[in-house]
Short mmCIF file of C-alpha atoms in Angstrom, two decimals:
data_model
loop_
_atom_site.label_atom_id
_atom_site.label_comp_id
_atom_site.label_asym_id
_atom_site.label_seq_id
_atom_site.Cartn_x
_atom_site.Cartn_y
_atom_site.Cartn_z
CA MET A 1 0.00 0.00 0.00
CA ARG A 2 2.84 2.37 0.89
CA SER A 3 4.61 1.88 -2.43
CA LEU A 4 1.29 2.41 -4.24
CA PHE A 5 0.76 5.68 -2.33
CA VAL A 6 4.29 6.88 -3.16
CA GLY A 7 3.71 5.97 -6.78
CA PHE A 8 0.50 7.98 -6.78
CA LEU A 9 2.37 11.00 -5.40
CA MET A 10 5.04 10.68 -8.08
CA LEU A 11 2.32 10.72 -10.74
CA TRP A 12 0.41 13.57 -9.08
CA ILE A 13 3.31 15.99 -8.52
CA PRO A 14 4.09 16.61 -12.23
CA VAL A 15 0.38 17.27 -12.86
CA VAL A 16 0.33 19.91 -10.11
CA GLN A 17 3.55 21.46 -11.38
CA ALA A 18 2.15 21.60 -14.89
CA GLN A 19 -0.68 23.80 -13.62
CA VAL A 20 1.73 26.45 -12.35
CA ARG A 21 3.43 28.80 -14.79
CA PRO A 22 5.17 32.18 -14.56
CA VAL A 23 3.46 35.19 -16.10
CA MET A 24 5.49 38.02 -17.63
CA PRO A 25 3.96 40.95 -19.56
CA ALA A 26 5.79 42.26 -22.60
CA ASN A 27 6.59 45.64 -21.01
CA MET A 28 7.63 45.73 -17.37
CA PRO A 29 9.84 48.23 -15.52
CA ALA A 30 13.54 47.38 -15.41
CA SER A 31 13.27 46.78 -11.67
CA ALA A 32 11.03 43.78 -12.45
CA ASN A 33 14.05 41.90 -13.85
CA ARG A 34 14.72 39.89 -10.71
CA THR A 35 14.87 36.30 -9.57
CA ALA A 36 11.19 36.16 -8.49
CA SER A 37 8.39 35.84 -11.05
CA VAL A 38 6.28 38.98 -11.32
CA GLY A 39 3.24 36.73 -11.55
CA VAL A 40 2.44 33.03 -11.11
CA ASP A 41 -0.60 31.43 -12.72
CA ALA A 42 -1.62 28.54 -10.46
CA GLY A 43 -4.76 27.52 -12.34
CA ASP A 44 -7.67 28.75 -10.22
CA TYR A 45 -5.64 31.68 -8.90
CA LEU A 46 -3.09 34.19 -10.14
CA TYR A 47 -0.53 35.51 -7.64
CA VAL A 48 1.07 38.87 -8.44
CA SER A 49 4.37 39.85 -6.82
CA GLY A 50 4.80 43.26 -5.22
CA GLN A 51 4.75 45.95 -7.91
CA GLY A 52 6.34 49.36 -7.53
CA PRO A 53 5.42 52.65 -9.21
CA ARG A 54 7.90 52.79 -12.08
CA LEU A 55 6.84 53.09 -15.73
CA PRO A 56 8.07 50.54 -18.32
CA ASP A 57 10.96 52.89 -19.23
CA GLY A 58 12.12 52.86 -15.60
CA THR A 59 11.15 56.44 -14.79
CA LEU A 60 9.18 57.39 -11.69
CA PRO A 61 5.96 59.45 -11.99
CA ALA A 62 6.27 62.86 -10.36
CA SER A 63 3.25 62.85 -8.05
CA PHE A 64 2.27 60.30 -5.42
CA ARG A 65 -1.19 59.84 -6.97
CA ALA A 66 0.46 59.03 -10.31
CA GLN A 67 2.78 56.58 -8.56
CA VAL A 68 -0.18 54.75 -6.99
CA ARG A 69 -1.92 54.55 -10.34
CA GLN A 70 1.25 53.29 -12.04
CA ALA A 71 1.76 50.59 -9.41
CA LEU A 72 -1.82 49.47 -10.04
CA ASP A 73 -1.20 49.64 -13.80
CA ASN A 74 1.80 47.33 -13.31
CA VAL A 75 -0.43 44.89 -11.40
CA LYS A 76 -3.03 45.22 -14.16
CA ALA A 77 -0.47 44.40 -16.87
CA ILE A 78 0.40 41.11 -15.14
CA VAL A 79 -3.26 40.26 -14.60
CA GLN A 80 -4.00 40.92 -18.28
CA ALA A 81 -0.99 38.85 -19.37
CA ALA A 82 -2.71 35.92 -17.63
CA GLY A 83 -5.90 36.56 -19.64
CA LEU A 84 -7.77 38.24 -16.77
CA THR A 85 -8.89 41.76 -15.80
CA LEU A 86 -8.88 43.79 -12.59
CA GLU A 87 -12.42 42.49 -12.03
CA ASN A 88 -10.82 39.11 -11.25
CA VAL A 89 -8.73 40.57 -8.40
CA VAL A 90 -9.99 39.42 -4.99
CA TYR A 91 -7.24 40.63 -2.65
CA VAL A 92 -4.51 43.27 -2.64
CA GLN A 93 -1.85 44.14 -0.10
CA VAL A 94 -0.41 47.65 -0.10
CA TYR A 95 2.87 48.78 1.44
CA LEU A 96 3.35 52.52 2.10
CA ASP A 97 6.50 54.22 3.36
CA ASP A 98 4.42 57.24 4.42
CA MET A 99 1.03 56.50 6.01
CA GLY A 100 0.27 60.22 5.78
CA LYS A 101 -0.50 59.56 2.09
CA TYR A 102 -3.14 56.93 2.91
CA GLY A 103 -6.01 59.20 1.86
CA GLU A 104 -4.54 59.89 -1.59
CA MET A 105 -3.92 56.19 -2.08
CA ASN A 106 -7.54 55.47 -1.14
CA GLU A 107 -8.88 57.95 -3.68
CA VAL A 108 -6.95 56.32 -6.51
CA PHE A 109 -8.15 52.86 -5.43
CA GLY A 110 -11.75 54.07 -5.59
CA GLU A 111 -11.20 55.38 -9.12
CA VAL A 112 -9.52 52.18 -10.33
CA PHE A 113 -11.68 49.46 -8.73
CA GLY A 114 -15.08 51.16 -8.72
CA ARG A 115 -18.15 49.49 -7.21
CA ASN A 116 -16.85 45.96 -6.59
CA PRO A 117 -13.40 46.38 -5.03
CA PRO A 118 -11.27 43.52 -3.67
CA ALA A 119 -10.42 42.88 -0.04
CA ARG A 120 -7.33 44.84 0.99
CA ALA A 121 -4.71 45.23 3.71
CA VAL A 122 -2.46 48.31 4.02
CA LEU A 123 0.84 48.23 5.91
CA GLY A 124 3.09 51.13 6.83
CA VAL A 125 6.77 50.23 6.44
CA ALA A 126 10.07 52.01 7.06
CA LYS A 127 11.52 51.44 3.60
CA LEU A 128 10.61 49.95 0.21
CA PRO A 129 12.70 48.71 -2.76
CA GLU A 130 11.00 51.45 -4.82
CA PRO A 131 9.88 54.83 -3.42
CA SER A 132 6.43 55.38 -1.91
CA ILE A 133 4.38 52.26 -2.64
CA GLU A 134 4.35 48.55 -3.48
CA ILE A 135 1.28 46.43 -4.24
CA ASN A 136 0.82 42.67 -4.55
CA ALA A 137 -2.42 40.92 -5.47
CA VAL A 138 -4.37 37.69 -5.86
CA ALA A 139 -6.87 37.14 -8.68
CA VAL A 140 -9.34 34.32 -9.17
CA ARG A 141 -9.59 32.69 -12.60
CA ASN A 142 -13.39 32.49 -12.72
CA VAL A 143 -14.86 35.91 -11.93
CA ALA A 144 -18.24 34.27 -11.26
CA ASP A 145 -16.64 32.77 -8.12
CA LYS A 146 -16.01 36.25 -6.72
CA LYS A 147 -18.60 37.31 -4.12
CA ALA A 148 -18.21 40.28 -1.79
CA VAL A 149 -18.97 39.74 1.90
CA ARG A 150 -20.37 42.87 3.54
CA PRO A 151 -21.75 42.30 7.06
CA VAL A 152 -24.89 44.21 8.03
CA GLY A 153 -23.94 47.32 9.98
CA PHE A 154 -20.27 47.14 8.92
CA LYS A 155 -19.49 50.86 8.53
CA SER A 156 -16.62 51.91 6.33
CA ASP A 157 -15.97 54.54 3.67
CA GLU A 158 -12.99 52.59 2.37
CA PRO A 159 -12.97 51.56 -1.34
CA VAL A 160 -12.58 47.90 -0.33
CA SER A 161 -14.78 44.89 0.40
CA PRO A 162 -14.64 43.68 4.05
CA GLY A 163 -14.37 40.13 2.71
CA MET A 164 -14.18 38.46 -0.68
CA LEU A 165 -15.38 34.89 -1.07
CA THR A 166 -14.30 32.57 -3.89
CA HIS A 167 -15.26 28.95 -4.49
CA ASP A 168 -12.81 27.68 -1.87
CA ARG A 169 -11.29 30.66 -0.02
CA LEU A 170 -12.25 33.72 1.97
CA PHE A 171 -10.04 36.82 1.73
CA VAL A 172 -10.56 39.30 4.58
CA SER A 173 -9.50 42.95 4.59
CA GLY A 174 -7.30 44.36 7.30
CA VAL A 175 -9.41 46.04 9.99
CA LEU A 176 -8.74 48.67 12.62
CA GLY A 177 -9.59 48.17 16.27
CA MET A 178 -12.21 50.90 16.09
CA ASP A 179 -15.11 51.43 18.51
CA PRO A 180 -18.20 51.12 16.25
CA ALA A 181 -20.19 53.47 18.49
CA SER A 182 -17.74 56.39 18.50
CA GLY A 183 -15.66 55.63 15.41
CA GLN A 184 -12.54 56.14 17.52
CA ILE A 185 -9.61 53.84 18.24
CA PRO A 186 -9.38 53.28 22.01
CA SER A 187 -6.22 54.14 23.92
CA ASP A 188 -6.24 50.72 25.60
CA SER A 189 -4.44 48.24 23.35
CA GLY A 190 -6.46 45.28 24.67
CA ALA A 191 -9.74 46.97 23.77
CA GLU A 192 -8.33 47.84 20.35
CA VAL A 193 -7.52 44.19 19.68
CA ASP A 194 -11.00 43.14 20.83
CA PHE A 195 -12.69 45.61 18.48
CA ALA A 196 -10.53 44.43 15.55
CA LEU A 197 -11.37 40.79 16.25
CA ASP A 198 -15.07 41.68 16.53
CA ARG A 199 -14.97 43.21 13.05
CA LEU A 200 -13.26 40.11 11.68
CA ARG A 201 -15.89 37.91 13.33
CA ALA A 202 -18.61 40.00 11.69
CA VAL A 203 -17.28 38.94 8.28
CA GLU A 204 -17.18 35.30 9.41
CA ILE A 205 -20.74 35.44 10.82
CA ASP A 206 -22.08 37.05 7.65
CA LEU A 207 -20.43 34.33 5.58
CA GLY A 208 -21.93 31.63 7.83
CA SER A 209 -25.40 33.13 7.41
CA ARG A 210 -24.97 33.21 3.65
CA ILE A 211 -23.90 29.56 3.52
CA ALA A 212 -26.86 28.56 5.72
CA ARG A 213 -29.26 30.38 3.36
CA ASP A 214 -27.79 28.58 0.36
CA LEU A 215 -28.17 25.10 1.91
#
C-alpha cells in the first residue's frame, strides 16, 4: 500500500507542477528583472508579486497619486498577461512608506476598482525597494466565483470589500480596532484588539449566514 501511495504521489506531482506557470507581460519596468516571477498562474488563482510605481521605461511618476496609479497599472499588466482583468482581483496588499499619504492612495483605489473592489490590507513600512508604494495581489480565474462579503452594519468609507469569497477561499481585509459606536480607536491596546477581532468575526458570521441560506 505504501509503495502504491508513493507511486500515486510521483504521478500527481508533475500534474500539479504543470498547472503552475510564470506570467510576464511584454513591457515591465527594469526593476522587475529579478529572480522572483512577477506573476504566477496557479490555475484557479493568479498571484502577483509586489509591484512598484515605475513606468516601463524605468522612470518614476512625479506625483504620489500618479505613482499609486502606475503601481496598479503594473499589477493590471500582469493580470491581463494571464488573460484576466482587474475584475478578477480578490485581494490586494499595499505597502506605504508614508502613512500620511493613505487618503490619496484610497482615492486612486476608488477610481480604479469602482463598485466591486477587492479585499485589501495596508501596511506602513520604514523602507521599500521602490519609493512610496508597493502592491501585490491575488486574482481568481473564474470571476463568477467572486462574491463580496459585507456584514450588516459594517461601517466603512474605504474603497474595499470587508471580505471576498471565492469557491474555496475567503479573503478578509485588514481592519482597525475601532469602537463602532464612537468611530474612535481606544487608547487601551487590549480593547483595540477586541474591536478588531469583533470586526473580523462580523465577516465570518455574515459568511456563515450566507452559507446557511444557500443550503
